[in-house]
XYZ file of C-alpha atoms in Angstrom:
78
model
C 0.000 0.000 0.000
C 1.351 3.422 -0.938
C 1.377 6.258 1.526
C -1.233 8.958 0.780
C 1.519 11.574 0.827
C 5.203 12.176 0.413
C 7.132 14.940 2.033
C 10.422 16.656 2.596
C 11.532 18.367 5.778
C 14.224 20.997 5.718
C 15.740 23.800 7.722
C 15.375 27.382 6.550
C 17.446 30.297 7.861
C 16.194 32.071 10.978
C 17.793 35.158 12.519
C 17.143 34.101 16.125
C 17.569 30.318 16.076
C 19.813 29.798 13.058
C 17.291 27.501 11.363
C 13.600 26.618 11.582
C 12.014 23.320 10.582
C 9.580 23.445 7.639
C 7.955 20.789 5.441
C 6.754 20.424 1.857
C 4.033 17.824 1.323
C 2.931 16.160 -1.899
C -0.440 14.445 -1.623
C -1.234 11.459 -3.792
C -4.139 11.929 -6.228
C -7.426 11.729 -4.359
C -5.808 12.095 -0.913
C -6.804 14.933 1.381
C -5.100 16.409 4.429
C -5.165 19.726 6.230
C -2.384 21.543 8.038
C -4.115 20.748 11.329
C -4.296 17.018 10.562
C -0.629 16.873 9.646
C 0.364 18.826 12.722
C -1.701 16.571 14.980
C -0.192 13.449 13.447
C 3.452 14.458 13.783
C 3.082 16.204 17.154
C 2.363 12.845 18.795
C 5.470 11.270 17.269
C 8.110 14.014 17.395
C 9.680 16.243 19.997
C 8.190 19.747 19.871
C 11.333 21.333 18.411
C 11.272 18.825 15.523
C 7.698 19.603 14.430
C 7.660 21.752 11.269
C 6.470 25.305 11.866
C 5.321 25.813 8.278
C 3.722 23.371 5.838
C 3.439 23.890 2.091
C 1.440 21.621 -0.200
C 3.096 21.085 -3.602
C 1.911 19.337 -6.749
C 5.232 17.512 -7.073
C 8.466 17.427 -5.120
C 11.490 18.422 -7.253
C 13.679 15.379 -7.844
C 17.066 14.717 -9.408
C 18.021 11.891 -11.787
C 18.419 9.527 -8.809
C 14.866 10.336 -7.591
C 16.115 12.207 -4.529
C 14.277 15.341 -3.439
C 16.174 18.542 -4.290
C 15.663 20.484 -1.067
C 17.381 23.665 -2.266
C 14.607 24.010 -4.872
C 12.031 23.961 -2.059
C 13.648 26.733 0.036
C 12.112 29.619 -1.984
C 8.625 28.343 -1.041
C 9.297 29.361 2.549
């Protein structure tokens, strides 16, 4: 069974903390999720400082020839 979403978590520059945790999420066709649902799901599994502060839904995650997510291409979204 495939997961209803794929995601990438990255750190973006922050003046006070150095970096902040953010996430880009790609939903599979027909899947639905809200920011609140995602936050609730990860908040029970991660330490508070690891929970992304911002979530962005994308149509597709940028990938290289090896199918790895290109995180630097996601940074401008935040």
